[in-house]
Short mmCIF file of C-alpha atoms and ligand atoms in Angstrom, two decimals:
data_model
loop_
_atom_site.label_atom_id
_atom_site.label_comp_id
_atom_site.label_asym_id
_atom_site.label_seq_id
_atom_site.Cartn_x
_atom_site.Cartn_y
_atom_site.Cartn_z
CA MET A 16 -6.05 -57.44 -28.00
CA THR A 17 -9.11 -56.64 -25.97
CA THR A 18 -9.36 -59.45 -23.47
CA SER A 19 -12.13 -58.20 -21.25
CA LEU A 20 -14.25 -55.19 -20.51
CA SER A 21 -15.22 -53.55 -17.29
CA PRO A 22 -18.88 -54.12 -16.36
CA ASP A 23 -20.05 -50.64 -17.44
CA LEU A 24 -18.76 -51.06 -20.95
CA ALA A 25 -19.77 -54.71 -21.19
CA ARG A 26 -23.37 -53.68 -20.54
CA LEU A 27 -23.44 -52.02 -23.96
CA ALA A 28 -23.16 -55.45 -25.54
CA ASP A 29 -25.80 -56.98 -23.24
CA PRO A 30 -28.78 -58.14 -25.34
CA ALA A 31 -31.11 -56.95 -22.56
CA VAL A 32 -29.88 -53.41 -23.18
CA ARG A 33 -30.56 -53.45 -26.95
CA PRO A 34 -34.13 -52.12 -26.75
CA ASP A 35 -32.96 -49.06 -24.80
CA PRO A 36 -29.23 -48.39 -24.48
CA TYR A 37 -29.66 -44.75 -23.54
CA GLY A 38 -29.42 -45.21 -19.78
CA VAL A 39 -26.09 -47.01 -20.19
CA LEU A 40 -24.91 -44.42 -22.70
CA ARG A 41 -25.76 -41.61 -20.29
CA THR A 42 -23.75 -43.27 -17.51
CA LEU A 43 -20.81 -43.72 -19.86
CA ARG A 44 -21.04 -40.14 -21.12
CA GLU A 45 -21.14 -38.72 -17.62
CA ALA A 46 -18.12 -40.78 -16.60
CA SER A 47 -16.22 -39.92 -19.78
CA PRO A 48 -13.58 -39.30 -20.82
CA TYR A 49 -11.92 -42.19 -19.03
CA THR A 50 -9.86 -45.28 -19.68
CA ASP A 51 -11.72 -48.55 -19.20
CA PRO A 52 -9.48 -50.28 -16.64
CA ALA A 53 -9.97 -53.82 -17.93
CA SER A 54 -9.56 -53.26 -21.67
CA GLY A 55 -7.56 -50.05 -21.88
CA ILE A 56 -10.16 -48.62 -24.28
CA VAL A 57 -10.62 -44.86 -23.90
CA VAL A 58 -14.33 -44.05 -23.66
CA VAL A 59 -15.40 -40.75 -25.25
CA GLY A 60 -19.03 -39.69 -24.84
CA ARG A 61 -19.32 -35.93 -24.45
CA ARG A 62 -20.16 -33.99 -27.56
CA SER A 63 -17.14 -31.68 -27.43
CA ASP A 64 -14.72 -34.55 -26.72
CA CYS A 65 -16.17 -36.69 -29.53
CA GLU A 66 -15.76 -33.84 -32.00
CA ALA A 67 -12.23 -33.13 -30.80
CA VAL A 68 -11.20 -36.77 -31.23
CA LEU A 69 -12.79 -37.11 -34.67
CA ARG A 70 -11.01 -33.99 -35.90
CA ASN A 71 -7.68 -34.82 -34.28
CA PRO A 72 -5.01 -35.73 -36.85
CA LYS A 73 -3.31 -37.81 -34.14
CA VAL A 74 -6.01 -40.46 -34.33
CA SER A 75 -6.07 -43.15 -36.97
CA SER A 76 -8.89 -45.10 -38.57
CA ASP A 77 -6.61 -48.03 -39.37
CA ARG A 78 -8.04 -50.51 -36.90
CA GLN A 79 -6.39 -53.63 -38.25
CA GLY A 80 -4.57 -55.53 -35.52
CA SER A 81 -5.79 -53.22 -32.79
CA GLY A 82 -8.02 -55.80 -31.13
CA ILE A 83 -11.09 -53.70 -31.82
CA THR A 84 -12.02 -55.95 -34.70
CA THR A 85 -10.93 -59.43 -35.70
CA VAL A 86 -12.49 -59.46 -39.13
CA PRO A 87 -9.87 -58.70 -41.78
CA GLN A 88 -10.50 -55.21 -43.11
CA MET A 89 -10.10 -53.91 -46.63
CA PRO A 90 -8.15 -50.74 -47.38
CA ASN A 91 -11.34 -48.75 -47.97
CA LEU A 92 -12.17 -45.14 -47.17
CA MET A 93 -13.26 -45.98 -43.66
CA ASN A 94 -9.95 -47.62 -42.73
CA LEU A 95 -7.49 -45.31 -44.41
CA ASP A 96 -5.75 -42.22 -43.07
CA ALA A 97 -4.48 -39.13 -44.85
CA PRO A 98 -2.98 -38.80 -47.40
CA ASP A 99 -4.30 -42.06 -48.93
CA HIS A 100 -7.73 -41.35 -47.52
CA THR A 101 -7.82 -37.80 -48.89
CA ARG A 102 -6.95 -38.96 -52.37
CA LEU A 103 -9.57 -41.70 -52.44
CA ARG A 104 -12.23 -39.53 -50.83
CA ARG A 105 -11.70 -36.76 -53.35
CA LEU A 106 -12.14 -39.16 -56.23
CA ALA A 107 -15.06 -41.10 -54.75
CA GLY A 108 -16.71 -37.86 -53.64
CA LYS A 109 -17.11 -36.82 -57.25
CA ALA A 110 -19.76 -39.49 -57.72
CA PHE A 111 -21.62 -38.42 -54.57
CA LYS A 112 -21.99 -34.69 -54.98
CA PRO A 113 -25.33 -33.31 -53.75
CA ARG A 114 -26.37 -32.33 -57.29
CA LEU A 115 -25.78 -35.83 -58.64
CA VAL A 116 -27.51 -37.51 -55.72
CA GLN A 117 -30.61 -35.28 -55.92
CA GLN A 118 -31.20 -36.50 -59.45
CA TRP A 119 -32.16 -39.87 -58.03
CA ARG A 120 -35.13 -38.51 -56.08
CA PRO A 121 -37.78 -39.61 -58.61
CA ARG A 122 -36.30 -43.10 -58.74
CA ILE A 123 -36.28 -43.37 -54.93
CA GLU A 124 -39.92 -42.23 -54.82
CA GLU A 125 -40.76 -44.85 -57.41
CA ILE A 126 -39.11 -47.60 -55.36
CA VAL A 127 -40.94 -46.44 -52.22
CA ARG A 128 -44.24 -46.63 -54.07
CA GLU A 129 -43.42 -50.12 -55.33
CA LEU A 130 -42.74 -51.30 -51.79
CA LEU A 131 -45.91 -49.64 -50.48
CA THR A 132 -47.95 -51.20 -53.27
CA ASP A 133 -46.65 -54.66 -52.37
CA MET A 134 -47.48 -54.14 -48.70
CA ALA A 135 -50.93 -52.78 -49.54
CA ALA A 136 -51.66 -55.92 -51.54
CA GLY A 137 -51.06 -58.17 -48.52
CA GLU A 138 -52.83 -58.40 -45.20
CA ASN A 139 -53.38 -55.37 -43.00
CA THR A 140 -50.06 -55.89 -41.30
CA ALA A 141 -46.45 -55.95 -42.46
CA ASP A 142 -42.96 -56.42 -41.10
CA LEU A 143 -41.49 -53.07 -42.01
CA VAL A 144 -37.95 -54.44 -41.65
CA SER A 145 -38.16 -57.01 -44.43
CA ALA A 146 -40.93 -55.40 -46.50
CA PHE A 147 -39.78 -51.80 -46.49
CA ALA A 148 -36.67 -50.56 -44.73
CA TYR A 149 -34.11 -53.18 -45.82
CA PRO A 150 -35.06 -53.54 -49.50
CA LEU A 151 -35.19 -49.78 -50.08
CA PRO A 152 -31.51 -48.80 -49.69
CA VAL A 153 -30.28 -51.91 -51.50
CA ARG A 154 -32.52 -51.24 -54.47
CA VAL A 155 -31.48 -47.61 -54.52
CA ILE A 156 -27.74 -48.19 -54.35
CA CYS A 157 -27.94 -51.15 -56.76
CA ASP A 158 -29.80 -48.94 -59.24
CA MET A 159 -27.28 -46.17 -58.71
CA LEU A 160 -24.39 -48.55 -59.33
CA GLY A 161 -26.20 -50.14 -62.25
CA VAL A 162 -26.73 -53.62 -60.79
CA PRO A 163 -29.61 -55.31 -62.64
CA ARG A 164 -32.77 -56.00 -60.64
CA GLU A 165 -32.49 -59.81 -60.79
CA ASP A 166 -29.19 -59.62 -58.90
CA HIS A 167 -30.52 -57.52 -56.02
CA PRO A 168 -31.42 -60.48 -53.73
CA VAL A 169 -27.92 -61.91 -53.73
CA PHE A 170 -26.58 -58.40 -53.10
CA GLU A 171 -28.81 -58.02 -50.09
CA LYS A 172 -27.53 -61.32 -48.70
CA TRP A 173 -23.89 -60.39 -49.22
CA ALA A 174 -24.40 -56.93 -47.79
CA ARG A 175 -25.93 -58.42 -44.64
CA SER A 176 -23.03 -60.83 -44.15
CA ILE A 177 -20.39 -58.21 -44.63
CA ALA A 178 -22.10 -55.80 -42.22
CA TYR A 179 -20.24 -57.52 -39.39
CA THR A 180 -17.04 -55.85 -40.47
CA VAL A 181 -18.24 -52.49 -39.23
CA ASP A 182 -19.21 -53.63 -35.73
CA PRO A 183 -16.45 -53.12 -33.16
CA GLN A 184 -15.75 -56.29 -31.29
CA LEU A 185 -16.75 -55.37 -27.78
CA VAL A 186 -17.09 -58.95 -26.64
CA PRO A 187 -14.10 -61.12 -27.40
CA GLY A 188 -14.75 -64.31 -29.33
CA ARG A 189 -18.22 -63.21 -30.36
CA LEU A 190 -17.37 -63.44 -34.01
CA SER A 191 -17.30 -67.12 -34.81
CA ILE A 192 -15.31 -68.79 -37.54
CA GLU A 193 -18.55 -69.18 -39.51
CA VAL A 194 -19.15 -65.47 -39.46
CA VAL A 195 -15.63 -64.75 -40.69
CA GLN A 196 -16.20 -67.34 -43.41
CA GLU A 197 -19.50 -65.75 -44.41
CA VAL A 198 -17.77 -62.39 -44.66
CA GLU A 199 -15.05 -63.86 -46.86
CA GLU A 200 -17.62 -65.50 -49.12
CA ALA A 201 -19.57 -62.30 -49.52
CA ARG A 202 -16.42 -60.39 -50.24
CA ALA A 203 -15.31 -62.85 -52.92
CA GLY A 204 -18.78 -62.65 -54.44
CA PHE A 205 -18.68 -58.86 -54.59
CA VAL A 206 -15.17 -58.77 -56.02
CA GLY A 207 -16.06 -61.09 -58.90
CA TYR A 208 -19.35 -59.35 -59.57
CA PHE A 209 -18.05 -55.80 -59.55
CA GLY A 210 -15.01 -56.82 -61.59
CA ARG A 211 -17.35 -57.87 -64.38
CA LEU A 212 -19.65 -54.87 -64.01
CA ILE A 213 -16.72 -52.44 -64.12
CA ALA A 214 -15.40 -54.03 -67.30
CA GLU A 215 -18.86 -53.60 -68.85
CA ARG A 216 -19.11 -49.94 -67.85
CA ARG A 217 -15.61 -49.14 -69.05
CA HIS A 218 -16.71 -50.41 -72.40
CA THR A 219 -20.16 -48.74 -72.38
CA PRO A 220 -20.56 -45.96 -69.80
CA ARG A 221 -24.07 -45.16 -68.52
CA ALA A 222 -25.68 -42.47 -66.42
CA ASP A 223 -24.87 -44.26 -63.17
CA VAL A 224 -22.60 -43.85 -60.17
CA LEU A 225 -20.30 -46.65 -61.28
CA SER A 226 -19.58 -44.93 -64.60
CA GLU A 227 -19.08 -41.72 -62.61
CA LEU A 228 -16.55 -43.43 -60.33
CA ILE A 229 -14.71 -44.96 -63.27
CA SER A 230 -14.34 -41.61 -64.99
CA ALA A 231 -13.60 -39.62 -61.81
CA GLU A 232 -10.23 -38.08 -62.35
CA GLU A 233 -8.06 -35.63 -60.55
CA GLN A 234 -4.99 -34.27 -62.28
CA GLY A 235 -4.44 -37.46 -64.21
CA ASP A 236 -5.09 -39.61 -61.14
CA GLN A 237 -7.92 -42.16 -61.21
CA LEU A 238 -9.26 -44.95 -59.04
CA THR A 239 -7.51 -48.24 -59.75
CA GLU A 240 -9.46 -51.40 -60.49
CA SER A 241 -9.20 -52.71 -56.93
CA GLU A 242 -9.99 -49.29 -55.44
CA LEU A 243 -13.12 -49.20 -57.59
CA ILE A 244 -14.21 -52.61 -56.38
CA ILE A 245 -13.47 -51.84 -52.74
CA THR A 246 -15.34 -48.54 -52.98
CA CYS A 247 -18.40 -50.17 -54.56
CA ILE A 248 -18.52 -52.73 -51.75
CA LEU A 249 -18.19 -49.99 -49.15
CA LEU A 250 -21.01 -47.99 -50.72
CA LEU A 251 -23.30 -50.97 -50.47
CA VAL A 252 -22.32 -51.97 -46.99
CA ALA A 253 -22.05 -48.51 -45.44
CA GLY A 254 -25.43 -47.43 -46.77
CA HIS A 255 -27.48 -50.56 -46.19
CA GLU A 256 -28.17 -51.25 -42.51
CA THR A 257 -27.53 -47.65 -41.56
CA THR A 258 -30.20 -46.27 -43.88
CA ALA A 259 -32.61 -49.11 -43.08
CA ASN A 260 -32.19 -48.32 -39.41
CA LEU A 261 -32.67 -44.62 -39.96
CA ILE A 262 -36.05 -45.44 -41.51
CA LEU A 263 -36.99 -48.00 -38.85
CA ASN A 264 -35.83 -45.98 -35.85
CA GLY A 265 -37.72 -43.06 -37.38
CA ILE A 266 -40.96 -44.96 -37.88
CA LEU A 267 -40.66 -46.37 -34.38
CA GLY A 268 -40.13 -42.88 -32.97
CA LEU A 269 -43.20 -41.62 -34.83
CA LEU A 270 -45.34 -44.55 -33.69
CA ARG A 271 -44.31 -44.06 -30.09
CA HIS A 272 -44.95 -40.31 -30.29
CA PRO A 273 -48.33 -40.00 -32.04
CA GLY A 274 -48.24 -36.21 -31.72
CA GLN A 275 -45.06 -36.14 -33.79
CA LEU A 276 -46.58 -38.46 -36.40
CA ARG A 277 -49.59 -36.17 -36.67
CA LEU A 278 -47.29 -33.18 -37.00
CA LEU A 279 -45.38 -34.76 -39.90
CA ARG A 280 -48.62 -35.80 -41.58
CA GLU A 281 -49.88 -32.24 -41.43
CA ARG A 282 -46.56 -30.65 -42.33
CA PRO A 283 -44.66 -32.86 -44.80
CA GLU A 284 -42.06 -30.11 -45.14
CA LEU A 285 -40.82 -31.29 -41.73
CA ALA A 286 -39.59 -34.58 -43.24
CA GLU A 287 -35.98 -33.39 -43.47
CA ALA A 288 -36.04 -32.09 -39.91
CA ALA A 289 -37.55 -35.40 -38.79
CA VAL A 290 -34.59 -37.24 -40.33
CA GLU A 291 -32.16 -35.00 -38.43
CA GLU A 292 -34.01 -35.70 -35.20
CA VAL A 293 -33.88 -39.47 -35.73
CA LEU A 294 -30.15 -39.26 -36.46
CA ARG A 295 -29.79 -37.45 -33.14
CA TYR A 296 -32.33 -39.17 -30.92
CA ASP A 297 -31.87 -42.80 -32.01
CA ALA A 298 -28.73 -42.81 -34.13
CA PRO A 299 -28.32 -45.73 -36.53
CA ALA A 300 -24.54 -45.45 -36.13
CA GLN A 301 -24.22 -45.47 -32.36
CA MET A 302 -20.46 -45.49 -32.03
CA ILE A 303 -17.25 -45.59 -34.03
CA THR A 304 -13.71 -46.45 -33.11
CA ARG A 305 -10.31 -44.88 -33.61
CA ILE A 306 -6.73 -45.74 -32.68
CA ALA A 307 -4.36 -43.18 -31.21
CA ARG A 308 -1.37 -42.69 -33.47
CA GLU A 309 0.47 -40.13 -31.35
CA PRO A 310 0.09 -39.18 -27.70
CA PHE A 311 -2.53 -36.56 -26.76
CA THR A 312 -4.97 -35.85 -23.95
CA ILE A 313 -8.75 -35.60 -23.75
CA GLY A 314 -9.46 -33.39 -20.78
CA ASP A 315 -7.29 -34.96 -18.09
CA THR A 316 -7.19 -38.36 -19.74
CA PRO A 317 -3.86 -39.15 -21.36
CA VAL A 318 -3.99 -41.24 -24.51
CA THR A 319 -0.92 -43.19 -25.58
CA PRO A 320 -0.12 -44.40 -29.11
CA GLY A 321 -1.88 -47.63 -30.03
CA THR A 322 -4.76 -47.04 -27.62
CA PRO A 323 -8.23 -47.80 -29.00
CA LEU A 324 -10.86 -45.10 -28.56
CA LEU A 325 -14.60 -45.72 -28.47
CA VAL A 326 -16.42 -42.62 -29.70
CA LEU A 327 -20.03 -42.82 -28.50
CA LEU A 328 -21.87 -40.76 -31.12
CA ALA A 329 -25.27 -41.72 -29.69
CA ALA A 330 -24.23 -40.51 -26.23
CA ALA A 331 -22.91 -37.22 -27.61
CA ASN A 332 -26.19 -36.72 -29.45
CA ARG A 333 -27.97 -36.53 -26.10
CA ASP A 334 -25.43 -34.33 -24.39
CA PRO A 335 -27.44 -31.75 -22.39
CA ASP A 336 -24.63 -29.22 -22.93
CA VAL A 337 -25.65 -29.07 -26.60
CA HIS A 338 -29.25 -30.25 -26.85
CA ARG A 339 -32.16 -28.92 -24.83
CA ASP A 340 -34.30 -31.76 -23.34
CA PRO A 341 -32.00 -34.25 -25.05
CA ASP A 342 -34.17 -37.28 -24.27
CA THR A 343 -37.26 -35.79 -25.94
CA PHE A 344 -38.12 -36.79 -29.52
CA ASP A 345 -39.12 -33.55 -31.22
CA ILE A 346 -38.99 -33.33 -35.02
CA SER A 347 -39.38 -29.57 -34.93
CA ARG A 348 -36.52 -28.85 -32.52
CA GLY A 349 -34.13 -27.33 -35.06
CA ASP A 350 -31.12 -27.95 -32.81
CA PRO A 351 -27.51 -27.47 -33.78
CA GLY A 352 -26.35 -30.56 -35.70
CA HIS A 353 -25.79 -34.03 -34.30
CA LEU A 354 -22.92 -36.48 -34.76
CA GLY A 355 -25.06 -39.10 -36.51
CA PHE A 356 -22.79 -38.99 -39.55
CA ALA A 357 -19.64 -38.50 -37.43
CA ALA A 358 -17.38 -35.47 -38.06
CA GLY A 359 -14.02 -34.61 -39.51
CA PRO A 360 -12.36 -36.20 -42.53
CA HIS A 361 -14.46 -39.39 -42.40
CA PHE A 362 -17.82 -37.59 -42.21
CA CYS A 363 -20.30 -39.86 -43.98
CA LEU A 364 -19.79 -39.78 -47.73
CA GLY A 365 -23.39 -40.85 -48.29
CA SER A 366 -25.05 -38.27 -46.03
CA VAL A 367 -26.91 -36.55 -48.85
CA LEU A 368 -28.29 -39.84 -50.13
CA ALA A 369 -29.17 -41.09 -46.64
CA ARG A 370 -31.06 -37.88 -45.90
CA LEU A 371 -32.89 -38.08 -49.19
CA GLU A 372 -33.94 -41.70 -48.74
CA GLY A 373 -34.81 -41.12 -45.10
CA SER A 374 -37.01 -38.10 -45.72
CA ILE A 375 -38.85 -39.73 -48.62
CA ALA A 376 -39.44 -42.91 -46.60
CA LEU A 377 -40.55 -41.22 -43.37
CA ASN A 378 -42.85 -38.88 -45.21
CA ALA A 379 -44.30 -41.78 -47.21
CA PHE A 380 -44.98 -43.62 -43.97
CA ALA A 381 -46.70 -40.60 -42.44
CA GLN A 382 -48.82 -39.86 -45.51
CA ALA A 383 -49.72 -43.35 -46.76
CA PHE A 384 -50.35 -45.45 -43.64
CA VAL A 385 -53.87 -45.09 -42.27
CA GLU A 386 -54.12 -45.79 -38.51
CA PRO A 387 -50.75 -47.53 -38.20
CA ARG A 388 -50.21 -49.47 -34.97
CA LEU A 389 -47.00 -50.99 -33.69
CA ASP A 390 -47.20 -54.64 -32.70
CA ALA A 391 -44.97 -54.15 -29.67
CA GLU A 392 -44.60 -57.90 -29.14
CA SER A 393 -43.00 -58.29 -32.55
CA LEU A 394 -40.20 -55.79 -31.97
CA ARG A 395 -36.76 -57.42 -31.95
CA TYR A 396 -33.39 -55.73 -32.24
CA ARG A 397 -30.40 -56.85 -34.26
CA PRO A 398 -27.46 -57.98 -32.15
CA HIS A 399 -25.09 -55.36 -33.57
CA VAL A 400 -23.86 -52.85 -31.05
CA ALA A 401 -22.54 -50.16 -33.36
CA VAL A 402 -25.31 -50.18 -35.95
CA ARG A 403 -28.54 -50.09 -33.98
CA GLY A 404 -31.95 -51.00 -35.30
CA PRO A 405 -34.84 -53.49 -35.31
CA ASP A 406 -34.61 -56.97 -36.78
CA ARG A 407 -38.37 -57.35 -36.87
CA MET A 408 -41.10 -54.76 -36.46
CA ARG A 409 -44.68 -55.54 -37.38
CA VAL A 410 -47.06 -52.68 -37.95
CA SER A 411 -50.77 -53.11 -38.61
CA PHE A 412 -52.85 -50.56 -40.49
CA GLU A 413 -56.31 -50.02 -41.94
CA GLU A 414 -55.07 -49.12 -45.35
CA ILE A 415 -52.04 -47.95 -47.30
CA ARG A 416 -52.80 -45.05 -49.63
CA VAL A 417 -50.00 -45.30 -52.14
CA ASP A 418 -51.30 -42.28 -54.03
CA ALA A 419 -50.74 -40.10 -50.99
CA VAL A 420 -47.02 -40.32 -51.80
CA ARG A 421 -45.92 -37.53 -54.04
CA VAL A 422 -43.98 -38.35 -57.19
CA THR A 423 -41.82 -35.61 -58.56
CA GLY A 424 -41.84 -36.94 -62.08
CA THR A 425 -40.44 -39.86 -63.98
CA SER A 426 -36.70 -40.26 -63.87
CA GLU A 427 -34.63 -40.62 -66.97
CA ARG A 428 -32.13 -42.47 -64.88
CA SER A 429 -34.54 -45.22 -63.96
CA VAL A 430 -34.77 -46.12 -67.61
CA ALA A 431 -31.01 -46.02 -68.04
CA SER A 432 -30.27 -48.05 -64.95
CA ARG A 433 -32.74 -50.81 -65.62
CA GLY A 434 -31.16 -51.45 -68.97
CA MET B 12 -3.25 -18.53 -61.30
CA ASP B 13 0.44 -17.75 -60.73
CA GLU B 14 0.25 -14.50 -58.79
CA GLU B 15 -3.46 -14.44 -58.22
CA LEU B 16 -4.77 -14.75 -54.67
CA TRP B 17 -7.63 -17.06 -53.88
CA GLU B 18 -10.89 -15.90 -52.43
CA LEU B 19 -12.50 -18.37 -50.02
CA SER B 20 -16.12 -18.51 -49.03
CA VAL B 21 -18.48 -20.97 -47.36
CA GLU B 22 -22.15 -21.07 -48.26
CA ARG B 23 -23.41 -21.27 -44.71
CA THR B 24 -26.90 -22.39 -45.65
CA HIS B 25 -25.44 -25.50 -47.30
CA CYS B 26 -22.74 -26.23 -44.72
CA GLN B 27 -23.52 -29.13 -42.36
CA GLY B 28 -20.65 -28.48 -40.00
CA SER B 29 -19.05 -31.79 -40.93
CA GLY B 30 -15.60 -30.34 -40.38
CA VAL B 31 -14.13 -32.09 -43.42
CA CYS B 32 -12.70 -28.77 -44.62
CA VAL B 33 -11.24 -27.95 -41.20
CA SER B 34 -9.49 -31.31 -41.13
CA LEU B 35 -8.07 -30.98 -44.62
CA ALA B 36 -7.05 -27.34 -44.46
CA PRO B 37 -6.88 -26.52 -40.75
CA GLY B 38 -5.19 -23.17 -41.21
CA HIS B 39 -7.82 -21.98 -43.62
CA PHE B 40 -11.16 -23.03 -42.19
CA THR B 41 -12.65 -23.01 -38.74
CA LEU B 42 -16.00 -23.90 -37.26
CA ARG B 43 -18.14 -21.18 -35.74
CA ASP B 44 -21.56 -22.00 -34.28
CA GLY B 45 -21.48 -25.36 -36.00
CA ARG B 46 -20.74 -23.92 -39.45
CA ALA B 47 -17.49 -23.49 -41.31
CA ASP B 48 -15.91 -20.11 -42.02
CA PRO B 49 -12.75 -19.19 -43.88
CA VAL B 50 -10.10 -18.00 -41.45
CA GLN B 51 -9.09 -15.37 -44.01
CA ARG B 52 -11.00 -14.41 -47.11
CA LEU B 53 -7.97 -13.83 -49.35
CA VAL B 54 -5.13 -16.34 -49.26
CA GLU B 55 -2.25 -17.56 -51.36
CA ALA B 56 -2.89 -20.55 -53.56
CA GLU B 57 -2.50 -23.86 -51.75
CA GLU B 58 -3.38 -27.39 -52.81
CA ALA B 59 -4.98 -28.29 -49.45
CA ILE B 60 -7.65 -25.65 -50.01
CA LEU B 61 -8.78 -27.23 -53.27
CA GLU B 62 -8.77 -30.57 -51.50
CA ALA B 63 -11.07 -29.18 -48.84
CA ALA B 64 -13.41 -27.58 -51.36
CA GLU B 65 -13.64 -30.69 -53.47
CA THR B 66 -14.15 -33.00 -50.53
CA CYS B 67 -16.85 -31.00 -48.78
CA PRO B 68 -19.88 -33.32 -48.84
CA MET B 69 -22.24 -30.38 -49.39
CA GLU B 70 -20.23 -28.48 -52.02
CA ALA B 71 -20.39 -25.53 -49.65
CA VAL B 72 -16.76 -24.37 -49.97
CA PHE B 73 -16.02 -22.04 -52.87
CA VAL B 74 -12.60 -21.01 -54.15
CA ARG B 75 -12.38 -18.21 -56.69
CA GLY B 76 -9.53 -16.35 -58.32
CA SER B 77 -9.49 -12.97 -56.56
CA THR B 78 -8.97 -10.88 -59.70
CA SER B 79 -10.42 -13.09 -62.42
CA GLY B 80 -13.40 -14.16 -60.29
CA ARG B 81 -13.03 -17.56 -61.93
CA GLN B 82 -14.42 -20.41 -59.84
CA LEU B 83 -11.61 -22.87 -59.11
CA ALA B 84 -13.61 -25.23 -56.92
CA PRO B 85 -15.98 -26.95 -56.79
CA PRO B 86 -15.94 -27.74 -60.50
CA GLU B 87 -18.93 -26.12 -62.21
C1 LIG C 514 -28.57 -43.06 -42.06
C2 LIG C 514 -27.69 -43.61 -42.80
C3 LIG C 514 -26.21 -43.50 -42.55
C4 LIG C 514 -25.54 -43.27 -41.38
C5 LIG C 514 -26.11 -43.08 -39.99
C6 LIG C 514 -24.14 -43.26 -41.70
C7 LIG C 514 -23.14 -43.04 -40.78
C8 LIG C 514 -21.80 -42.96 -41.09
C9 LIG C 514 -20.75 -42.70 -40.14
C10 LIG C 514 -20.95 -42.47 -38.64
C11 LIG C 514 -19.57 -42.70 -40.80
C12 LIG C 514 -18.20 -42.45 -40.21
C13 LIG C 514 -17.47 -43.74 -39.95
C14 LIG C 514 -16.13 -43.49 -39.30
O1 LIG C 514 -15.69 -42.34 -39.25
O2 LIG C 514 -15.49 -44.44 -38.83
C15 LIG C 514 -19.88 -42.97 -42.19
C16 LIG C 514 -18.95 -43.06 -43.19
C17 LIG C 514 -19.25 -43.43 -44.47
N1 LIG C 514 -20.51 -43.61 -45.01
FE1 LIG C 514 -22.25 -43.41 -44.07
N2 LIG C 514 -24.00 -43.49 -43.04
C18 LIG C 514 -25.23 -43.62 -43.60
C19 LIG C 514 -25.55 -43.85 -44.92
C20 LIG C 514 -24.62 -43.98 -45.91
C21 LIG C 514 -24.92 -44.18 -47.31
C22 LIG C 514 -26.32 -44.25 -47.90
C23 LIG C 514 -23.73 -44.31 -47.95
C24 LIG C 514 -23.43 -44.54 -49.38
C25 LIG C 514 -24.18 -45.06 -50.25
C26 LIG C 514 -22.69 -44.16 -46.96
C27 LIG C 514 -21.35 -44.23 -47.23
C28 LIG C 514 -20.35 -43.96 -46.33
C29 LIG C 514 -18.94 -44.03 -46.66
C30 LIG C 514 -18.34 -44.39 -48.01
C31 LIG C 514 -18.24 -43.70 -45.50
C32 LIG C 514 -16.74 -43.62 -45.31
C33 LIG C 514 -16.31 -42.20 -45.47
C34 LIG C 514 -14.87 -41.99 -45.10
O3 LIG C 514 -14.32 -42.75 -44.30
O4 LIG C 514 -14.28 -41.04 -45.63
N3 LIG C 514 -23.26 -43.95 -45.74
N4 LIG C 514 -21.24 -43.12 -42.33
S1 LIG C 515 -16.66 -29.57 -45.31
FE1 LIG C 515 -18.40 -28.45 -46.12
S2 LIG C 515 -20.14 -29.09 -44.87
FE2 LIG C 515 -18.31 -29.72 -43.80
S3 LIG C 515 -17.86 -28.02 -42.40
FE3 LIG C 515 -16.69 -27.62 -44.25
S4 LIG C 515 -18.03 -26.37 -45.46
FE4 LIG C 515 -19.32 -27.26 -43.92
#
């Protein structure tokens, strides 16, 4: 059990550091790899060390009982190790192949236009957290899973509650009983809901991801009922705050670097590259954890079985050994890849979808918002340490030109999924 | 596919360097300049290779029968 942290590591959880953790992350990276004397956590921050740890079969993702989290975990993809993980990932991956995901582009563009239209109808200012970035991924994944529109609000609430399960507990006792209760409630809600939806889809399959998951089969092997439910919950949770924060951190980066915003406006084909730069420069998933299963060393640092490791993706993404001018936001840099989606066997299953949503949303912002201005006073960050992003971010504008957002055509799927 | 060797290839323009394939079939794939490469182009059939090809998030790993040319993974 993590009882305390040394001051350097504790600073990561300091609310005063939320707006800009990159100074602390740099200090940690430069000192890494090392073992935090107070907690015994091994801190990994250099790009090459992070990659080595994430690809090392001697590390485990089964964090239960390690002290890194106190919220009971479900046996989902994120917590399993090979061979259980490999089996589940192979089956779940079938529903998330690039070709299948790309088919949702028109639907995502439609949802973006809906959200822009709503904002354009209001005053000349909007909180992009609640009016844009958070609703978008929930609507997308709910549509993909086939959850009817009227149920989206309760899904958003549950997804927010359950998000706590992915934050490593850096400060002991921070998760109150109420939070654990909220998580349990959300989980029970999801289980009941998806149980019913799965039964429906088994009976009448549709062109959605849930039907795809149900029918995914590998040499006679299929996902069981509880694996299906657990995977659906993970898809919602893993893709909600992360994608919202990709959009928000991206918009914030563009607003703070007007030259970059202008560049994207003039060259919309840079939208994908802009997403990569946000994932590097201000990563939504700042850090992930692992547990050593067998002894190994990182540089000169010995790691013994049972030791928790803190893999600082956001620090690695600014490692000067890999990225030129790492602290500069440059959407045209075309650097070698970042660790924003991690690496190794747990590499983000939703990366194709996240990139698609992110590029559509950032490009829509660049093209549709006329004279956008950040209300700097309004900017607040969420308390989460691992999943970093704003809680409130007001932007004022002269106008929103919804028609400036390209639509690639009407989607057949949108008809099917609205049912 | 009894005797047939497998031909491995990685579409480098699709590969994101995730390393999923390297983790699942370490003897068969390696990362070079942030992209995956087969260690050897022609190999004997092995389950882990199909696992790697089917788990690649970008569908960038291809496995073909070396004589038949039939694509074994990813499923077409
Ligand atoms: C910008 C948005 C996103 C970011 C930054 C992100 C980041 C990550 C990271 C860092 C991991 C690795 C976790 C670990 O190894 O412990 C991960 C795993 C995962 N992500 Fe994402 N993610 C994003 C969006 C999504 C979306 C949209 C989905 C699905 C709808 C998704 C589904 C998953 C799943 C299922 C896993 C577990 C994969 C496994 O353990 O094999 N993610 N993500
Ligand atoms: S799994 Fe696919 S994307 Fe990842 S390194 Fe291998 S080939 Fe590239």
